Each structure stands twice: as structure tokens, then as C-alpha cells.
């Protein structure tokens, strides 16, 4: 059950990567019209066609700029490298929209993952600094791409922390998160507190290694 | 059920504050000998006497330096202000011990809580920088003092993320956490990734306000 508005289109930039493709799959399965964006329109179309065949629903593919223009809500699931450049290029297309940043700025060395320093404080705060006319929300940082993409996983046992300063936008993205079976969208604070949510992904990677798991997070007492 | 070694003494520095007092209560109730440390030995003794009467077990009070010397495991639950000074003063007493830092460097303004910048990266990393001969572990950042101190709360519905670079020490502190009914100690990564765990407390404060809750965190798929 989700209150996400019927017919509202969700575009997923970086929708051909594991995280973006996994989210697109789950949104499409929930009956949400999805546009997959990618640097290559052809590749986006291929992924969209495959997804539509597998899970049904309305899925199309386009280059990132076209996808950004078509979405009512636009999910940014691109690698941290290139995050700023992409958003600068799409500032116009993203004006007036709710932009959902789920990018985790992480580095990796022989000791595992760690949080990269970000001048603006976090990927989400960087997005807000660049996208002067969009409403930026942070969400979907911890959802395992492996689980999202696994057709045998019916429900995903995790909450999605949703961060932002606009109540209407965070409510909308909580509803979007809750459209995925098993998932509950939970308000997680203001956007200035998004850094630690992004960075916590490094800890979950450590958890996954130690316990051979695909760990998620549940908030208790709600 | 917990594997915490029988008879091992846990000292809680700042044990007269809500978080320290709450942890001391739960450890004592689990049969662990507890020493409450405070700047004032008298105040520590008063709290210890009251706790022993209420929950039973072996609880004593002392000034922080004495308590640090008596503990096999020493929990640091002091306010962020004065964290560095206290640890510098107790470097000798804490040599060779497992020191559990549960301090959250947070600021508060009219928009709520936010993470303070820490030169060393986090309270736990600051502790490690100061305590050259101790084994520093981060844990207990998110456990609600209100729930810990509420005698009507029998089980606390949360995991405790335990961070550190020494497997023996993190195993020990996971066992300590699991001595609290309802709580599960979960390995949460290396100490360098403690910042985001400390800072996430700001998000949980936002969650508590929005949902009128005492939120905790569970890690799923373990």
C-alpha cells in the first residue's frame, strides 16, 4: 500500500546501473510509470525493454536529459564520479521537480569502504547547491541492489530513510519508497543531516562482509 | 544470553548522566559488576547506592579516575564538551584496557540536532588519538537513555553497532551490548567509520520528534 500519486512518472538517472535498474524494476512492478535514463539512449531502451518484459508496467528508456525532463520525480542513481557534472548539465530539465538523490560518496581501500569528504557536506547537499530550482530529497541509500534486482525476493526487509526540508516532497518520496513491498519510507531528518546516512553505507558494507548478508536498516519504536 | 566474561568489571565514566546511568542500570541488572564514575565521588556513590537498591547486583561509585582504574572495560559516557580533557587526564588509568566510547558530538539549533565537525573525524577517533595504550571501541550511540532508565521497559528493541579494529575487543563489546535484554550487539565496521554512526544520532532525534518515539536501529538480514 502506498500513497504515491497514480500516474506520476518516476525517472531514474543512471538507471542502467545496478542500483538504478533495481529501483526501476521495483517501481515498475508497483505500477509506477518509469523512465530509465542513461548516458546512452540505446542502452537505456534495451534495459527498459527487458524490464517491461520481465515485470510488466510502463517502462521506457532515454538519454539522461530527456529522462530528467519526462519525470515528475527524478531519482539520481549515478556514480559519485560525475554526480556534480551531470546535475550541472541538467539544472534546467530538473527545475521545479522533486529530485531524489541516492548517491553514496564512498572510497575503497584494502580496509574496505569509507566515506569520502564532500565539500558541500554530502551528495544531497551538493545536489541542492547545484539544482537551484529543484526540491532535493535524499533517500534509498541503503537498499541493496542485489536484493532489488533479485526476482525471487518478493519483499525487501528494510526501511528507507527519507531526508529533506520540504514536507510535501519528503512525504511523496516516503510514499514512493513504500511502493516497494516490504519497504517503509521513514522521515530521517533535514537534508543537512544526509551526510551520515550516505556514509553509513560504508558500515553496511562492513556488516555485509562480516555476516555474509545484504543488510538493511529498520527504525524501531515507530 | 551473553558471552560477556563473568566477573569482568565495567566502569561507566559519566555514569551519573542519563545515558551512563541507564547503561549502568542495565549492566548491573545483567549481573555485571559496575563502577559508576563521576567528577564527584559522592554523587557517584549516591547513584550507585540507589541503583543497587533498585536493580540489585554489585554497583559502586567513585571519581572518574578511580573508576577508570577499576574497570576491565571502561565505558565513556561523558558530554562531548570535556571529552578530550577527561581522556587526556585518564590516559594512564586506561592503558591496556578496552575503552568503549559512546559519545555523540552534536550541536543543536532551532532546526534541531546536527553533527559537529571533529578534527580527528569522530569522538571515537579522538579517543584513539589520545589513548595511545588503550583499545578503543565505539558503541551504544543510539540507545535511548529514556528507555534504559525506564524500569517498566523490560526489553529494548534495538541493535547496538560496535565499531573497532580489534576483533577480540569488538567481540567483547558485542557481548556486553547483548547482555541487555532485547539488545543485539552487531559489528558495525572499523573505527574510522564511527563518525557517521555517532552523527546518525542527530537523525534519530529528528525521527523521535516527528514520530514521538524513542527510535532505535535494527540491522536486517543478519
XYZ file of C-alpha atoms in Angstrom:
444
model
C 0.000 0.000 0.000
C 1.397 3.339 -0.971
C 0.026 6.842 -1.382
C 2.266 7.612 -4.335
C 0.070 9.564 -6.798
C -1.297 7.309 -9.582
C 0.190 8.141 -12.971
C 3.080 10.216 -11.663
C 6.192 9.366 -13.692
C 9.455 8.440 -11.988
C 12.650 8.863 -13.985
C 15.786 7.095 -12.801
C 19.026 8.719 -13.952
C 21.783 6.153 -14.037
C 19.008 3.651 -14.489
C 21.210 1.135 -16.236
C 23.483 0.669 -13.210
C 22.646 -1.954 -10.582
C 21.038 0.397 -8.030
C 19.078 2.419 -10.575
C 17.990 -0.656 -12.507
C 16.909 -2.338 -9.283
C 14.844 0.651 -8.165
C 13.307 0.978 -11.641
C 12.330 -2.687 -11.528
C 10.559 -2.306 -8.188
C 8.808 0.944 -9.136
C 7.595 -0.574 -12.419
C 6.374 -3.672 -10.590
C 4.382 -1.354 -8.304
C 2.581 0.080 -11.330
C 4.506 3.357 -11.465
C 5.379 4.587 -14.990
C 9.180 4.609 -15.161
C 11.671 6.263 -17.492
C 15.178 4.859 -17.402
C 17.853 7.443 -18.106
C 21.400 6.699 -19.163
C 24.234 8.388 -20.994
C 23.324 6.123 -23.893
C 19.692 6.274 -25.007
C 20.134 2.931 -26.749
C 21.352 1.216 -23.618
C 18.518 2.806 -21.614
C 15.983 1.493 -24.137
C 17.455 -2.004 -24.028
C 17.219 -2.104 -20.214
C 13.696 -0.632 -20.330
C 12.518 -3.235 -22.834
C 13.985 -6.080 -20.806
C 12.414 -4.760 -17.579
C 8.990 -4.255 -19.159
C 9.059 -7.827 -20.470
C 10.054 -9.179 -17.086
C 7.904 -7.220 -14.649
C 5.289 -5.582 -16.877
C 4.237 -1.985 -16.428
C 5.181 1.081 -18.404
C 8.948 1.388 -18.782
C 10.759 3.438 -21.388
C 14.374 4.473 -21.890
C 16.011 7.736 -22.903
C 19.202 9.723 -22.505
C 19.540 11.275 -19.051
C 18.470 14.763 -20.182
C 15.274 13.501 -21.832
C 14.517 11.268 -18.877
C 15.047 14.182 -16.475
C 12.550 16.243 -18.469
C 9.928 13.481 -18.501
C 9.881 12.584 -14.810
C 7.603 14.107 -12.205
C 10.031 12.721 -9.669
C 13.635 12.179 -10.734
C 15.855 9.686 -8.926
C 19.601 10.263 -9.245
C 21.394 6.920 -9.070
C 24.616 7.734 -10.882
C 28.138 7.018 -9.618
C 29.618 9.683 -7.347
C 32.195 10.441 -10.026
C 30.308 12.655 -12.401
C 27.451 13.419 -9.977
C 28.137 17.145 -9.957
C 28.752 17.379 -13.706
C 25.549 15.555 -14.564
C 23.438 17.737 -12.282
C 25.001 20.924 -13.649
C 24.089 19.790 -17.162
C 20.508 19.000 -16.164
C 19.772 22.002 -13.967
C 17.221 23.291 -16.488
C 15.408 19.981 -17.009
C 15.203 19.404 -13.245
C 13.775 22.839 -12.373
C 10.555 22.630 -10.370
C 10.906 18.898 -9.758
C 11.477 16.682 -6.779
C 14.960 15.236 -7.193
C 15.790 12.171 -5.113
C 19.492 11.742 -4.537
C 20.594 8.247 -3.521
C 24.287 8.619 -4.244
C 26.854 7.433 -1.674
C 30.249 9.142 -1.939
C 32.476 6.258 -0.866
C 36.081 5.314 -1.334
C 37.520 1.825 -1.105
C 40.918 0.605 0.018
C 42.282 -2.639 1.429
C 40.475 -1.951 4.734
C 37.114 -1.693 2.987
C 34.795 1.212 2.313
C 34.963 4.667 3.824
C 33.156 7.975 3.424
C 34.742 10.457 1.040
C 34.855 14.093 2.147
C 32.403 16.252 0.177
C 32.873 19.999 0.097
C 29.124 20.672 0.322
C 28.755 18.143 3.161
C 27.099 15.319 1.238
C 25.980 14.271 -2.221
C 22.481 15.511 -1.400
C 23.759 18.894 -0.235
C 25.871 19.112 -3.387
C 22.750 18.421 -5.445
C 20.911 21.158 -3.623
C 23.742 23.605 -4.169
C 23.719 22.893 -7.905
C 19.972 22.495 -8.525
C 18.822 25.954 -7.545
C 15.220 25.410 -8.679
C 14.622 21.813 -7.628
C 13.479 20.299 -4.344
C 16.181 17.853 -3.319
C 15.412 14.848 -1.142
C 17.851 12.147 -0.005
C 16.654 8.512 0.032
C 17.343 4.908 -0.990
C 20.983 4.986 0.178
C 20.974 1.602 1.895
C 18.760 -0.554 -0.281
C 20.743 -3.493 -1.587
C 20.947 -3.522 -5.376
C 21.361 -7.285 -5.211
C 18.014 -7.676 -3.455
C 16.271 -5.106 -5.663
C 17.340 -6.980 -8.777
C 16.603 -10.471 -7.487
C 13.223 -11.571 -8.902
C 12.948 -14.259 -6.214
C 12.988 -11.580 -3.460
C 9.329 -10.676 -3.042
C 9.648 -8.340 -0.079
C 12.666 -6.282 0.935
C 13.115 -6.127 4.695
C 14.275 -2.554 5.192
C 13.196 0.974 5.938
C 14.249 3.785 3.634
C 15.340 6.938 5.433
C 13.990 9.985 3.581
C 15.677 13.322 4.250
C 14.707 16.795 3.182
C 13.442 20.208 4.214
C 10.135 20.230 2.293
C 7.417 18.208 3.970
C 5.394 17.661 0.804
C 8.456 16.338 -1.007
C 9.578 14.024 1.791
C 6.023 12.690 2.156
C 5.982 11.994 -1.601
C 9.298 10.141 -1.505
C 8.246 8.188 1.589
C 5.221 7.059 -0.430
C 7.487 6.154 -3.349
C 9.697 4.068 -1.053
C 6.673 2.379 0.480
C 5.537 1.306 -3.003
C 8.213 -1.402 -2.822
C 6.810 -4.443 -0.980
C 8.369 -4.790 2.477
C 9.859 -1.309 2.426
C 8.702 1.509 4.678
C 9.624 5.104 3.916
C 10.616 6.816 7.170
C 11.345 10.505 7.623
C 15.018 10.742 8.536
C 15.645 14.425 9.181
C 16.721 17.539 7.359
C 18.943 17.449 4.298
C 21.894 18.843 6.277
C 21.927 15.515 8.140
C 22.203 13.450 4.957
C 25.970 13.006 5.109
C 25.869 10.392 7.832
C 23.083 8.487 6.095
C 25.112 8.315 2.891
C 28.273 7.431 4.807
C 26.539 4.701 6.810
C 26.558 2.679 3.594
C 30.256 2.057 4.309
C 29.279 0.445 7.622
C 26.646 -1.702 5.955
C 29.291 -2.906 3.504
C 31.384 -3.962 6.534
C 28.344 -5.672 8.030
C 27.718 -7.495 4.760
C 31.288 -8.760 4.685
C 31.329 -9.878 8.304
C 27.923 -11.577 8.266
C 27.673 -12.514 4.563
C 24.420 -10.580 4.405
C 22.585 -7.947 2.398
C 21.938 -5.778 5.410
C 19.234 -3.154 5.638
C 18.126 -0.867 8.441
C 14.867 -0.793 10.377
C 13.961 2.050 12.688
C 12.345 0.678 15.848
C 9.530 2.078 18.004
C 7.635 3.589 15.018
C 22.166 -14.686 26.764
C 25.525 -13.070 26.531
C 29.122 -14.257 26.394
C 30.419 -11.357 28.466
C 33.055 -12.839 30.812
C 31.615 -13.489 34.305
C 33.112 -11.197 36.922
C 34.619 -8.706 34.494
C 34.057 -5.195 35.865
C 32.533 -2.471 33.716
C 33.189 1.121 34.714
C 30.982 3.853 33.312
C 32.595 7.294 33.210
C 29.936 9.959 33.271
C 27.820 7.343 34.974
C 25.643 9.907 36.730
C 24.320 11.361 33.447
C 21.196 9.856 31.843
C 22.988 7.698 29.249
C 25.696 6.438 31.605
C 23.255 5.844 34.434
C 20.919 3.977 32.085
C 23.691 1.725 30.782
C 24.962 1.106 34.334
C 21.445 0.085 35.373
C 21.142 -2.453 32.568
C 24.645 -3.878 33.069
C 24.034 -4.257 36.814
C 20.679 -5.915 36.145
C 22.517 -8.387 33.898
C 24.765 -9.359 36.809
C 27.838 -7.448 35.674
C 29.811 -5.706 38.463
C 29.598 -1.987 37.715
C 31.586 1.020 38.895
C 29.946 4.375 38.328
C 32.425 7.164 37.710
C 31.713 10.860 38.047
C 33.601 14.070 38.666
C 32.157 13.894 42.165
C 32.815 10.652 44.051
C 29.951 11.487 46.419
C 27.480 11.879 43.605
C 28.727 8.646 42.028
C 28.243 6.809 45.312
C 24.730 8.167 45.719
C 23.739 6.990 42.228
C 25.428 3.631 42.795
C 23.608 3.089 46.086
C 20.249 3.973 44.539
C 20.878 1.665 41.563
C 21.987 -1.257 43.735
C 18.841 -0.905 45.823
C 16.651 -0.770 42.739
C 18.112 -3.451 40.495
C 20.411 -5.396 42.801
C 23.849 -6.521 41.722
C 27.243 -5.090 42.580
C 27.360 -1.350 41.971
C 29.839 1.082 43.470
C 30.707 4.707 42.821
C 33.980 6.597 42.579
C 35.595 9.590 40.955
C 36.253 9.063 37.239
C 39.974 8.334 37.693
C 39.378 5.656 40.311
C 36.546 4.158 38.270
C 38.768 4.095 35.178
C 41.400 2.204 37.107
C 38.945 -0.360 38.474
C 37.190 -1.314 35.244
C 38.202 -4.162 32.973
C 36.076 -2.457 30.339
C 35.563 1.299 30.615
C 32.556 2.975 29.008
C 32.930 6.687 28.272
C 29.520 8.360 28.504
C 30.510 11.931 29.238
C 29.269 15.018 27.398
C 31.213 15.916 24.248
C 32.421 19.077 25.954
C 35.265 17.878 28.098
C 35.611 14.503 26.307
C 39.170 15.199 25.191
C 40.258 16.735 28.514
C 38.919 13.816 30.537
C 40.639 11.229 28.354
C 43.938 13.112 28.475
C 43.746 13.090 32.276
C 42.981 9.357 32.384
C 45.429 8.120 29.744
C 47.448 6.282 32.412
C 44.482 4.637 34.140
C 43.051 3.494 30.810
C 46.279 1.937 29.483
C 45.827 -1.678 28.430
C 42.024 -1.543 28.689
C 39.117 -1.740 26.293
C 37.577 1.733 26.225
C 34.059 1.979 24.822
C 33.245 5.424 23.514
C 29.540 6.218 23.171
C 29.820 9.974 22.861
C 27.891 11.816 20.125
C 29.371 15.182 19.144
C 26.164 17.046 18.315
C 25.105 20.644 18.125
C 21.565 21.956 18.447
C 19.885 24.969 16.891
C 16.307 25.903 16.057
C 16.304 23.335 13.225
C 17.215 20.536 15.605
C 20.351 18.463 16.037
C 23.328 18.287 13.698
C 26.751 16.658 13.698
C 29.619 18.796 14.934
C 32.868 18.667 12.981
C 35.594 16.809 14.879
C 39.205 17.300 13.901
C 40.069 13.631 14.429
C 36.984 12.546 12.477
C 34.809 11.399 15.373
C 34.707 11.159 19.157
C 35.942 7.578 18.908
C 38.864 8.559 16.681
C 39.688 11.385 19.077
C 39.710 8.867 21.919
C 42.054 6.644 19.956
C 44.371 9.558 19.199
C 44.567 10.451 22.897
C 44.586 6.968 24.470
C 47.778 5.641 22.982
C 47.784 2.440 25.035
C 44.080 1.565 25.086
C 41.917 -0.371 22.644
C 39.103 1.974 21.640
C 35.722 0.653 20.514
C 32.672 2.720 19.541
C 29.232 1.518 20.685
C 25.919 2.409 22.391
C 25.481 5.648 20.407
C 21.805 5.179 19.626
C 20.376 3.552 22.735
C 17.698 5.777 24.225
C 18.569 6.910 27.753
C 14.849 7.235 28.427
C 14.282 3.557 27.671
C 17.424 2.441 29.525
C 16.272 4.246 32.651
C 12.636 3.168 32.497
C 12.157 0.242 34.892
C 8.912 -0.720 33.100
C 10.837 -1.339 29.857
C 11.885 -4.978 30.108
C 13.417 -5.375 26.649
C 14.962 -2.689 24.489
C 14.186 -3.181 20.813
C 17.450 -2.153 19.174
C 20.758 -3.351 17.844
C 23.956 -1.742 19.074
C 26.510 -1.115 16.337
C 30.007 -1.928 17.630
C 32.957 -0.443 15.768
C 36.634 -1.096 16.147
C 39.778 -2.553 14.655
C 40.494 -5.259 17.228
C 38.327 -8.335 16.801
C 38.706 -9.510 20.393
C 37.630 -6.102 21.687
C 34.644 -5.731 19.363
C 33.521 -9.284 20.210
C 33.736 -8.389 23.905
C 31.698 -5.220 23.490
C 29.137 -7.018 21.327
C 28.730 -9.454 24.220
C 28.400 -6.536 26.648
C 25.675 -4.984 24.482
C 23.881 -8.317 24.181
C 23.760 -8.563 27.981
C 20.905 -6.037 27.845
C 17.617 -7.877 27.208
C 16.340 -7.197 23.691
C 19.625 -5.738 22.513
C 21.875 -7.391 19.974
C 25.487 -6.278 19.575
C 26.300 -6.111 15.855
C 29.721 -5.478 14.348
C 29.468 -2.151 12.552
C 32.833 -1.675 10.872
C 36.214 -0.167 11.564
C 36.714 2.750 13.915
C 37.385 5.118 11.017
C 33.714 4.661 10.093
C 32.457 5.706 13.529
C 31.735 9.317 12.595
C 28.563 8.519 10.713
C 27.316 6.237 13.473
C 27.772 8.991 16.038
C 26.235 11.575 13.708
C 23.231 9.376 12.913
C 22.034 10.174 16.431
C 21.010 13.581 15.035
C 18.728 11.782 12.566
C 17.220 9.641 15.283
C 16.461 12.800 17.259
C 14.566 14.066 14.185
C 12.766 10.737 13.927
C 11.820 10.920 17.602
C 10.356 14.389 17.126
C 8.397 13.519 14.006
C 7.007 10.226 15.269
C 7.013 10.898 19.040
C 9.147 7.797 19.501
C 12.312 6.542 21.150
C 13.727 5.179 17.936
C 16.408 2.528 17.707
C 18.031 0.777 14.771
C 17.863 -2.852 13.723
C 20.131 -4.280 11.063
C 18.171 -6.647 8.823
C 19.219 -9.903 7.124
C 21.531 -10.977 9.980
